[in-house]
Amino acid sequence: MRIDRIDIIRVNNPFIHPFETSFLRFVVRDALLVKVYSEGETGYGECKAFHAPLYNAEDNGTCLHVIKNILAPLILGENLDGPEDYLQRCAFVRGNRLAIAAIENALWDLRVKMTGKSLKTLIGGTRSEVEVGISLGLEPTIEVLLAKVEQYLAQGYHRTKIKIKPGKDIDIVRAIRKQHPDITLTVDANSAYTLADLDLFKAMDEFNLSYIEQPLGEDDIVDHAVLQKAIRTPICLDESITSFDDARKAIDLGSAQVINIKSSRCGGIHESIRIHDLCLKQNIPVWCGGMTETGIGRVQNISMASLPNFTLANDIAPADRYFAEDITVPLVAITERCTLVVPDEQNGITYAVDEAAIERMMVSREILRN
Ligand code: OSB
Ligand code: MG
């Protein structure tokens, strides 16, 4: 595939209801999309960074720079074999995996267009449907959060995950468990704690959580291993896993019993498949995490989660969970079983990008040619 042009499109999409995590209360999704043009076809990828470096070290500003000035020049005007060839060309780049993944994801989309095969088929997915869990943000009161828990349980969500932060943690878990003794319940701290909070996590063992997601430092696997040895509840790593090697080391150290795979955080679909395969071999179940992405990232996540070891419910929200508008046709929607159907050749499901919706949400567009 000859790479003729790359557009970097910045869009803003307001949240219907603010989504609050330990690091930020989101009111608008500020996102970068990458559109790669090749031989009359186009492929889209989404960069999952935020407006500021709050989740990991990258943000939309750094990603825009890295994509425009470092990564795009490596492939513009070049004859590329595909995502793997691109990854080899950018192997010298340290970190910046959200930026790397944005183009990589677009190249997978191009391969889908050029081969006529679904992403599921190209990566060896085996599931026809994937289960969806809900990720609930922090709310002003426990009562408001309990009402949200009820609302999504009524819709059949397969797992309830709640965001926690210091001071808003064990009381919330206790209140939810009191009302719902048997639901699949997890918490996500987004790195808000340290080993000084060991007693808090020991106390959480009582509540039979399926896992505690990323309690400690965003780049840590050593303290997580100490914590995991001290508690019964499995730890799930999110932020800390940015590569196959991270996953290998974390598993060897005993830092986690579950891994959340986000293809963006790990530098793309190719690296995520390697992590998936490693986890399958090592009996570490995985699930697909979300970044409140637009439909472009959401649809790729569905295909990713069709791999066999994605045995836990995924954070792949339907479009209307966060937004009044999204940028795919059709919009991503859950079935009555609270699953998402994986696009493949048999079911004939495909998602097109809604260019008009992108135009409406667009803040800026950079056009790159060689
Ligand atoms: O840690 O999983 C996370 C959203 C933004 C950034 C980080 C995370 C999240 C979520 C929501 O938990 C996942 C989603 O529904 O997209
Ligand atoms: Mg998380």
CSV table of C-alpha atoms and ligand atoms in Angstrom, one decimal:
chain,number,residue,atom,x,y,z
A,1,MET,CA,0.0,0.0,0.0
A,2,ARG,CA,1.4,3.3,-1.1
A,3,ILE,CA,0.7,6.0,1.6
A,4,ASP,CA,-0.5,9.1,-0.3
A,5,ARG,CA,-1.8,11.3,2.5
A,6,ILE,CA,-2.5,11.4,6.2
A,7,ASP,CA,-5.0,13.7,7.9
A,8,ILE,CA,-5.0,14.3,11.6
A,9,ILE,CA,-8.5,15.5,12.7
A,10,ARG,CA,-9.2,16.8,16.1
A,11,VAL,CA,-12.9,16.4,17.2
A,12,ASN,CA,-14.8,17.5,20.4
A,13,ASN,CA,-17.8,15.5,21.5
A,14,PRO,CA,-19.6,16.5,24.7
A,15,PHE,CA,-20.5,13.8,27.3
A,16,ILE,CA,-24.2,13.5,28.0
A,17,HIS,CA,-23.3,13.1,31.7
A,18,PRO,CA,-19.9,14.1,33.1
A,19,PHE,CA,-17.7,11.1,33.6
A,20,GLU,CA,-15.5,11.4,36.7
A,21,THR,CA,-12.4,9.4,37.4
A,22,SER,CA,-9.8,9.8,40.2
A,23,PHE,CA,-7.7,11.9,37.7
A,24,LEU,CA,-10.4,14.1,35.9
A,25,ARG,CA,-14.0,14.9,35.6
A,26,PHE,CA,-14.6,14.6,31.8
A,27,VAL,CA,-17.2,16.9,30.2
A,28,VAL,CA,-16.1,16.7,26.6
A,29,ARG,CA,-14.2,14.1,24.7
A,30,ASP,CA,-11.3,15.8,22.9
A,31,ALA,CA,-10.0,13.3,20.4
A,32,LEU,CA,-7.6,12.9,17.5
A,33,LEU,CA,-8.5,10.8,14.5
A,34,VAL,CA,-6.0,9.7,11.9
A,35,LYS,CA,-7.1,9.1,8.3
A,36,VAL,CA,-4.6,7.4,6.0
A,37,TYR,CA,-5.1,7.5,2.3
A,38,SER,CA,-3.7,4.8,0.1
A,39,GLU,CA,-4.4,3.9,-3.6
A,40,GLY,CA,-8.0,5.3,-3.5
A,41,GLU,CA,-8.9,3.7,-0.1
A,42,THR,CA,-8.9,5.3,3.3
A,43,GLY,CA,-8.3,3.8,6.7
A,44,TYR,CA,-9.2,5.4,10.1
A,45,GLY,CA,-7.5,5.1,13.4
A,46,GLU,CA,-8.2,6.9,16.7
A,47,CYS,CA,-5.6,8.2,19.0
A,48,LYS,CA,-6.9,7.6,22.6
A,49,ALA,CA,-5.0,10.4,24.3
A,50,PHE,CA,-6.8,13.1,26.3
A,51,HIS,CA,-6.3,16.9,26.3
A,52,ALA,CA,-3.7,16.6,29.1
A,53,PRO,CA,-1.3,13.9,30.3
A,54,LEU,CA,-3.6,12.6,33.1
A,55,TYR,CA,-4.0,8.9,32.3
A,56,ASN,CA,-0.5,8.3,31.1
A,57,ALA,CA,2.4,10.6,29.9
A,58,GLU,CA,0.9,11.3,26.4
A,59,ASP,CA,-1.8,13.8,25.5
A,60,ASN,CA,-3.3,15.2,22.3
A,61,GLY,CA,-0.6,17.8,22.0
A,62,THR,CA,2.3,15.4,22.3
A,63,CYS,CA,0.5,12.9,20.0
A,64,LEU,CA,-0.2,15.5,17.4
A,65,HIS,CA,3.5,16.4,17.4
A,66,VAL,CA,4.7,12.8,17.3
A,67,ILE,CA,2.2,11.7,14.6
A,68,LYS,CA,2.9,14.8,12.4
A,69,ASN,CA,6.6,15.3,12.8
A,70,ILE,CA,8.0,11.8,13.7
A,71,LEU,CA,5.7,9.0,12.5
A,72,ALA,CA,3.9,10.2,9.4
A,73,PRO,CA,7.1,11.2,7.6
A,74,LEU,CA,8.3,7.5,8.1
A,75,ILE,CA,5.5,6.3,5.8
A,76,LEU,CA,4.3,9.2,3.6
A,77,GLY,CA,5.1,8.4,-0.1
A,78,GLU,CA,6.4,4.9,0.9
A,79,ASN,CA,5.2,1.6,-0.3
A,80,LEU,CA,4.2,-0.2,2.9
A,81,ASP,CA,3.4,-3.8,3.5
A,82,GLY,CA,1.0,-3.0,6.3
A,83,PRO,CA,0.9,-2.4,10.1
A,84,GLU,CA,3.9,-4.7,10.8
A,85,ASP,CA,6.1,-2.9,8.3
A,86,TYR,CA,5.1,0.4,9.9
A,87,LEU,CA,5.9,-0.8,13.4
A,88,GLN,CA,9.4,-1.9,12.3
A,89,ARG,CA,10.0,1.6,10.8
A,90,CYS,CA,9.0,3.2,14.1
A,91,ALA,CA,10.9,0.8,16.4
A,92,PHE,CA,13.4,3.5,17.3
A,93,VAL,CA,10.7,5.6,19.0
A,94,ARG,CA,10.7,5.4,22.8
A,95,GLY,CA,7.3,5.4,24.4
A,96,ASN,CA,4.6,7.5,22.7
A,97,ARG,CA,2.5,4.3,22.2
A,98,LEU,CA,-0.9,6.1,21.9
A,99,ALA,CA,0.5,8.1,19.0
A,100,ILE,CA,2.1,5.0,17.4
A,101,ALA,CA,-1.2,3.0,17.8
A,102,ALA,CA,-3.3,5.7,16.0
A,103,ILE,CA,-1.5,5.2,12.7
A,104,GLU,CA,-1.2,1.4,13.3
A,105,ASN,CA,-5.0,1.1,13.8
A,106,ALA,CA,-5.6,3.1,10.6
A,107,LEU,CA,-3.3,0.7,8.7
A,108,TRP,CA,-5.3,-2.3,10.0
A,109,ASP,CA,-8.5,-0.5,8.7
A,110,LEU,CA,-6.8,-0.1,5.3
A,111,ARG,CA,-6.0,-3.8,5.3
A,112,VAL,CA,-9.6,-4.6,6.0
A,113,LYS,CA,-10.7,-2.4,3.1
A,114,MET,CA,-8.1,-3.7,0.7
A,115,THR,CA,-8.6,-7.4,1.5
A,116,GLY,CA,-12.3,-7.4,2.0
A,117,LYS,CA,-11.8,-9.4,5.2
A,118,SER,CA,-13.0,-8.4,8.6
A,119,LEU,CA,-10.6,-7.3,11.3
A,120,LYS,CA,-11.8,-10.3,13.3
A,121,THR,CA,-10.7,-12.7,10.5
A,122,LEU,CA,-7.4,-10.9,10.0
A,123,ILE,CA,-6.4,-11.2,13.7
A,124,GLY,CA,-7.9,-14.7,14.3
A,125,GLY,CA,-10.9,-13.7,16.4
A,126,THR,CA,-13.1,-16.6,17.5
A,127,ARG,CA,-16.1,-15.0,19.2
A,128,SER,CA,-19.2,-13.8,17.3
A,129,GLU,CA,-20.4,-11.7,20.3
A,130,VAL,CA,-18.6,-10.0,23.1
A,131,GLU,CA,-20.0,-9.3,26.6
A,132,VAL,CA,-20.2,-5.7,27.8
A,133,GLY,CA,-19.6,-4.4,31.3
A,134,ILE,CA,-20.4,-0.9,32.6
A,135,SER,CA,-17.7,1.5,33.9
A,136,LEU,CA,-19.4,4.0,36.3
A,137,GLY,CA,-17.7,7.3,37.2
A,138,LEU,CA,-17.6,8.9,40.6
A,139,GLU,CA,-20.9,10.6,41.6
A,140,PRO,CA,-21.6,13.3,44.2
A,141,THR,CA,-23.4,10.9,46.5
A,142,ILE,CA,-23.7,7.1,47.1
A,143,GLU,CA,-27.4,7.4,46.4
A,144,VAL,CA,-26.8,8.8,42.9
A,145,LEU,CA,-24.3,6.0,42.2
A,146,LEU,CA,-26.6,3.3,43.5
A,147,ALA,CA,-29.3,4.5,41.2
A,148,LYS,CA,-26.9,4.3,38.3
A,149,VAL,CA,-25.9,0.8,39.3
A,150,GLU,CA,-29.5,-0.3,39.3
A,151,GLN,CA,-30.1,1.4,35.9
A,152,TYR,CA,-27.3,-0.5,34.2
A,153,LEU,CA,-28.0,-3.8,36.0
A,154,ALA,CA,-31.6,-3.6,34.6
A,155,GLN,CA,-30.1,-3.3,31.1
A,156,GLY,CA,-28.2,-6.5,31.7
A,157,TYR,CA,-24.6,-5.3,31.9
A,158,HIS,CA,-22.4,-8.3,32.6
A,159,ARG,CA,-20.0,-6.5,35.1
A,160,THR,CA,-20.3,-3.4,37.2
A,161,LYS,CA,-17.1,-1.4,37.6
A,162,ILE,CA,-16.9,1.7,39.7
A,163,LYS,CA,-14.3,4.3,39.8
A,164,ILE,CA,-12.7,5.0,43.2
A,165,LYS,CA,-10.4,7.5,44.7
A,166,PRO,CA,-9.1,8.1,48.3
A,167,GLY,CA,-12.0,9.0,50.5
A,168,LYS,CA,-14.5,7.6,48.0
A,169,ASP,CA,-13.8,3.9,48.1
A,170,ILE,CA,-14.7,1.3,50.7
A,171,ASP,CA,-17.9,3.0,51.8
A,172,ILE,CA,-19.2,2.9,48.2
A,173,VAL,CA,-18.2,-0.7,47.7
A,174,ARG,CA,-19.9,-1.7,51.0
A,175,ALA,CA,-23.1,0.1,50.0
A,176,ILE,CA,-23.2,-1.5,46.6
A,177,ARG,CA,-22.5,-5.0,48.0
A,178,LYS,CA,-25.2,-4.6,50.6
A,179,GLN,CA,-27.8,-4.1,47.9
A,180,HIS,CA,-26.3,-6.5,45.4
A,181,PRO,CA,-24.5,-9.3,47.2
A,182,ASP,CA,-24.0,-11.4,44.0
A,183,ILE,CA,-23.2,-9.2,41.1
A,184,THR,CA,-19.9,-9.2,39.3
A,185,LEU,CA,-18.3,-6.1,40.9
A,186,THR,CA,-14.9,-4.4,40.3
A,187,VAL,CA,-13.2,-1.1,41.1
A,188,ASP,CA,-10.8,1.0,39.1
A,189,ALA,CA,-8.5,3.4,41.0
A,190,ASN,CA,-6.6,4.8,38.0
A,191,SER,CA,-3.4,4.8,40.1
A,192,ALA,CA,-4.8,6.9,42.9
A,193,TYR,CA,-3.2,4.9,45.8
A,194,THR,CA,0.2,3.8,47.2
A,195,LEU,CA,1.4,1.0,49.4
A,196,ALA,CA,0.6,3.2,52.4
A,197,ASP,CA,-3.0,2.2,51.7
A,198,LEU,CA,-2.4,-1.5,52.1
A,199,ASP,CA,-4.9,-1.8,55.0
A,200,LEU,CA,-7.6,-0.4,52.9
A,201,PHE,CA,-7.1,-3.0,50.2
A,202,LYS,CA,-6.9,-5.8,52.8
A,203,ALA,CA,-10.3,-4.5,54.1
A,204,MET,CA,-11.7,-4.7,50.5
A,205,ASP,CA,-11.1,-8.5,50.4
A,206,GLU,CA,-14.3,-8.9,52.3
A,207,PHE,CA,-16.4,-7.6,49.4
A,208,ASN,CA,-15.6,-10.3,46.9
A,209,LEU,CA,-14.6,-8.0,44.1
A,210,SER,CA,-13.6,-9.8,40.8
A,211,TYR,CA,-10.6,-7.6,40.6
A,212,ILE,CA,-9.1,-4.2,41.7
A,213,GLU,CA,-8.0,-2.3,38.6
A,214,GLN,CA,-4.7,-0.3,38.7
A,215,PRO,CA,-4.6,0.7,42.4
A,216,LEU,CA,-1.0,1.9,42.4
A,217,GLY,CA,1.4,3.9,40.2
A,218,GLU,CA,0.7,4.2,36.5
A,219,ASP,CA,4.2,2.8,35.6
A,220,ASP,CA,4.6,0.4,38.5
A,221,ILE,CA,4.7,-3.4,38.6
A,222,VAL,CA,6.9,-3.8,41.7
A,223,ASP,CA,4.6,-2.3,44.4
A,224,HIS,CA,1.6,-4.0,42.7
A,225,ALA,CA,3.4,-7.4,43.3
A,226,VAL,CA,3.8,-6.5,47.0
A,227,LEU,CA,0.1,-5.6,47.2
A,228,GLN,CA,-1.0,-8.7,45.3
A,229,LYS,CA,0.8,-10.9,47.8
A,230,ALA,CA,-0.9,-9.2,50.7
A,231,ILE,CA,-4.5,-9.4,49.4
A,232,ARG,CA,-6.8,-12.2,48.1
A,233,THR,CA,-8.6,-10.0,45.5
A,234,PRO,CA,-7.0,-10.3,42.1
A,235,ILE,CA,-5.3,-7.2,40.8
A,236,CYS,CA,-5.9,-6.2,37.2
A,237,LEU,CA,-3.3,-4.0,35.5
A,238,ASP,CA,-4.4,-1.3,33.1
A,239,GLU,CA,-2.0,1.7,32.8
A,240,SER,CA,1.1,-0.3,33.8
A,241,ILE,CA,1.0,-2.6,30.8
A,242,THR,CA,2.3,-0.8,27.7
A,243,SER,CA,4.0,-3.7,25.9
A,244,PHE,CA,4.5,-7.4,25.7
A,245,ASP,CA,7.5,-7.1,27.9
A,246,ASP,CA,5.6,-5.2,30.6
A,247,ALA,CA,3.0,-8.0,30.6
A,248,ARG,CA,5.7,-10.7,30.7
A,249,LYS,CA,7.4,-9.0,33.7
A,250,ALA,CA,4.2,-8.3,35.5
A,251,ILE,CA,3.1,-11.9,35.2
A,252,ASP,CA,6.5,-13.2,36.3
A,253,LEU,CA,6.6,-10.9,39.3
A,254,GLY,CA,3.0,-11.8,40.3
A,255,SER,CA,1.8,-8.2,40.0
A,256,ALA,CA,-1.5,-9.1,38.5
A,257,GLN,CA,-3.9,-11.9,37.9
A,258,VAL,CA,-5.9,-10.1,35.2
A,259,ILE,CA,-4.9,-7.8,32.4
A,260,ASN,CA,-6.9,-5.1,30.8
A,261,ILE,CA,-5.8,-4.8,27.1
A,262,LYS,CA,-6.2,-1.4,25.4
A,263,SER,CA,-4.7,-1.7,22.0
A,264,SER,CA,-3.9,2.0,22.1
A,265,ARG,CA,-2.0,2.0,25.3
A,266,CYS,CA,0.1,-0.9,24.0
A,267,GLY,CA,1.2,0.7,20.7
A,268,GLY,CA,-1.4,-1.0,18.6
A,269,ILE,CA,-3.3,-4.2,17.6
A,270,HIS,CA,-0.2,-6.1,16.8
A,271,GLU,CA,1.4,-5.7,20.2
A,272,SER,CA,-2.0,-6.4,21.9
A,273,ILE,CA,-2.3,-9.7,20.1
A,274,ARG,CA,1.1,-10.7,21.4
A,275,ILE,CA,0.0,-9.8,25.0
A,276,HIS,CA,-3.2,-11.7,24.5
A,277,ASP,CA,-1.3,-14.8,23.4
A,278,LEU,CA,1.1,-14.6,26.3
A,279,CYS,CA,-1.8,-14.2,28.8
A,280,LEU,CA,-3.6,-17.2,27.2
A,281,LYS,CA,-0.5,-19.3,27.7
A,282,GLN,CA,-0.1,-18.1,31.3
A,283,ASN,CA,-3.7,-18.5,32.3
A,284,ILE,CA,-4.2,-14.7,32.8
A,285,PRO,CA,-7.7,-13.8,31.7
A,286,VAL,CA,-8.0,-10.5,29.8
A,287,TRP,CA,-10.7,-8.0,28.8
A,288,CYS,CA,-10.8,-5.0,26.5
A,289,GLY,CA,-10.6,-1.7,28.2
A,290,GLY,CA,-12.1,1.6,26.9
A,291,MET,CA,-11.0,5.2,26.8
A,292,THR,CA,-14.4,6.8,26.2
A,293,GLU,CA,-13.4,6.7,22.6
A,294,THR,CA,-15.3,7.7,19.5
A,295,GLY,CA,-17.0,5.0,17.3
A,296,ILE,CA,-13.8,4.5,15.3
A,297,GLY,CA,-11.9,3.1,18.3
A,298,ARG,CA,-15.0,1.5,19.7
A,299,VAL,CA,-15.6,-0.7,16.6
A,300,GLN,CA,-12.0,-1.8,16.5
A,301,ASN,CA,-12.2,-2.8,20.2
A,302,ILE,CA,-15.2,-5.1,19.4
A,303,SER,CA,-13.0,-7.0,16.9
A,304,MET,CA,-10.1,-7.1,19.3
A,305,ALA,CA,-12.3,-8.6,22.0
A,306,SER,CA,-13.2,-11.5,19.7
A,307,LEU,CA,-9.9,-13.2,20.5
A,308,PRO,CA,-10.3,-16.3,22.6
A,309,ASN,CA,-8.8,-15.1,25.9
A,310,PHE,CA,-11.1,-12.1,26.3
A,311,THR,CA,-13.1,-14.1,28.8
A,312,LEU,CA,-14.2,-11.2,31.0
A,313,ALA,CA,-16.7,-8.5,30.3
A,314,ASN,CA,-15.3,-5.6,28.3
A,315,ASP,CA,-15.5,-1.8,28.6
A,316,ILE,CA,-16.8,-1.4,25.1
A,317,ALA,CA,-19.7,0.9,25.6
A,318,PRO,CA,-22.5,1.4,23.1
A,319,ALA,CA,-22.3,4.9,21.5
A,320,ASP,CA,-25.2,6.3,23.6
A,321,ARG,CA,-23.6,5.4,26.9
A,322,TYR,CA,-21.5,8.6,26.7
A,323,PHE,CA,-22.6,10.6,23.8
A,324,ALA,CA,-25.6,12.1,22.0
A,325,GLU,CA,-23.8,11.8,18.7
A,326,ASP,CA,-21.1,9.5,17.4
A,327,ILE,CA,-19.2,9.0,14.1
A,328,THR,CA,-20.2,5.6,12.8
A,329,VAL,CA,-23.1,4.4,10.7
A,330,PRO,CA,-24.8,2.5,12.2
A,331,LEU,CA,-24.1,3.6,15.8
A,332,VAL,CA,-22.7,0.9,18.0
A,333,ALA,CA,-25.6,-0.6,20.0
A,334,ILE,CA,-25.9,-3.5,22.4
A,335,THR,CA,-28.1,-6.6,21.8
A,336,GLU,CA,-30.8,-7.6,24.3
A,337,ARG,CA,-28.2,-9.9,25.8
A,338,CYS,CA,-26.0,-6.9,26.5
A,339,THR,CA,-23.4,-8.0,24.0
A,340,LEU,CA,-21.9,-6.5,20.9
A,341,VAL,CA,-21.9,-8.5,17.7
A,342,VAL,CA,-18.5,-8.8,16.1
A,343,PRO,CA,-18.4,-7.7,12.4
A,344,ASP,CA,-17.3,-10.5,10.2
A,345,GLU,CA,-17.9,-12.0,6.7
A,346,GLN,CA,-20.7,-14.2,7.8
A,347,ASN,CA,-23.0,-11.7,9.5
A,348,GLY,CA,-22.2,-9.0,6.9
A,349,ILE,CA,-22.0,-6.3,9.6
A,350,THR,CA,-19.8,-3.3,8.7
A,351,TYR,CA,-19.5,0.1,10.2
A,352,ALA,CA,-18.9,3.2,8.0
A,353,VAL,CA,-17.4,6.4,9.2
A,354,ASP,CA,-19.9,9.3,9.4
A,355,GLU,CA,-17.9,12.0,7.7
A,356,ALA,CA,-20.7,14.6,8.2
A,357,ALA,CA,-20.7,13.9,12.0
A,358,ILE,CA,-16.9,14.3,12.0
A,359,GLU,CA,-17.3,17.7,10.2
A,360,ARG,CA,-19.7,18.8,12.9
A,361,MET,CA,-17.4,17.9,15.7
A,362,MET,CA,-14.2,19.0,14.0
A,363,VAL,CA,-11.9,21.5,15.8
A,364,SER,CA,-8.9,21.3,13.4
A,365,ARG,CA,-7.6,19.3,10.5
A,366,GLU,CA,-3.9,18.9,9.5
A,367,ILE,CA,-3.3,17.5,6.0
A,368,LEU,CA,0.1,15.8,5.5
A,369,ARG,CA,1.6,14.8,2.2
A,370,ASN,CA,5.1,14.0,1.4
B,1,OSB,O1,-9.1,3.3,33.3
B,1,OSB,O2,-10.4,2.1,32.2
B,1,OSB,C1,-10.0,3.2,32.5
B,1,OSB,C2,-12.0,6.0,30.8
B,1,OSB,C3,-11.0,6.9,30.5
B,1,OSB,C4,-9.7,6.6,30.8
B,1,OSB,C5,-9.4,5.4,31.5
B,1,OSB,C6,-10.4,4.5,31.8
B,1,OSB,C7,-11.8,4.8,31.4
B,1,OSB,C8,-12.9,3.9,31.8
B,1,OSB,C9,-14.1,4.0,30.9
B,1,OSB,O3,-12.9,3.2,32.7
B,1,OSB,C10,-14.1,2.9,29.8
B,1,OSB,C11,-15.0,3.2,28.7
B,1,OSB,O4,-16.2,2.9,28.9
B,1,OSB,O5,-14.7,3.6,27.6
B,2,MG,MG,-8.7,1.4,34.0
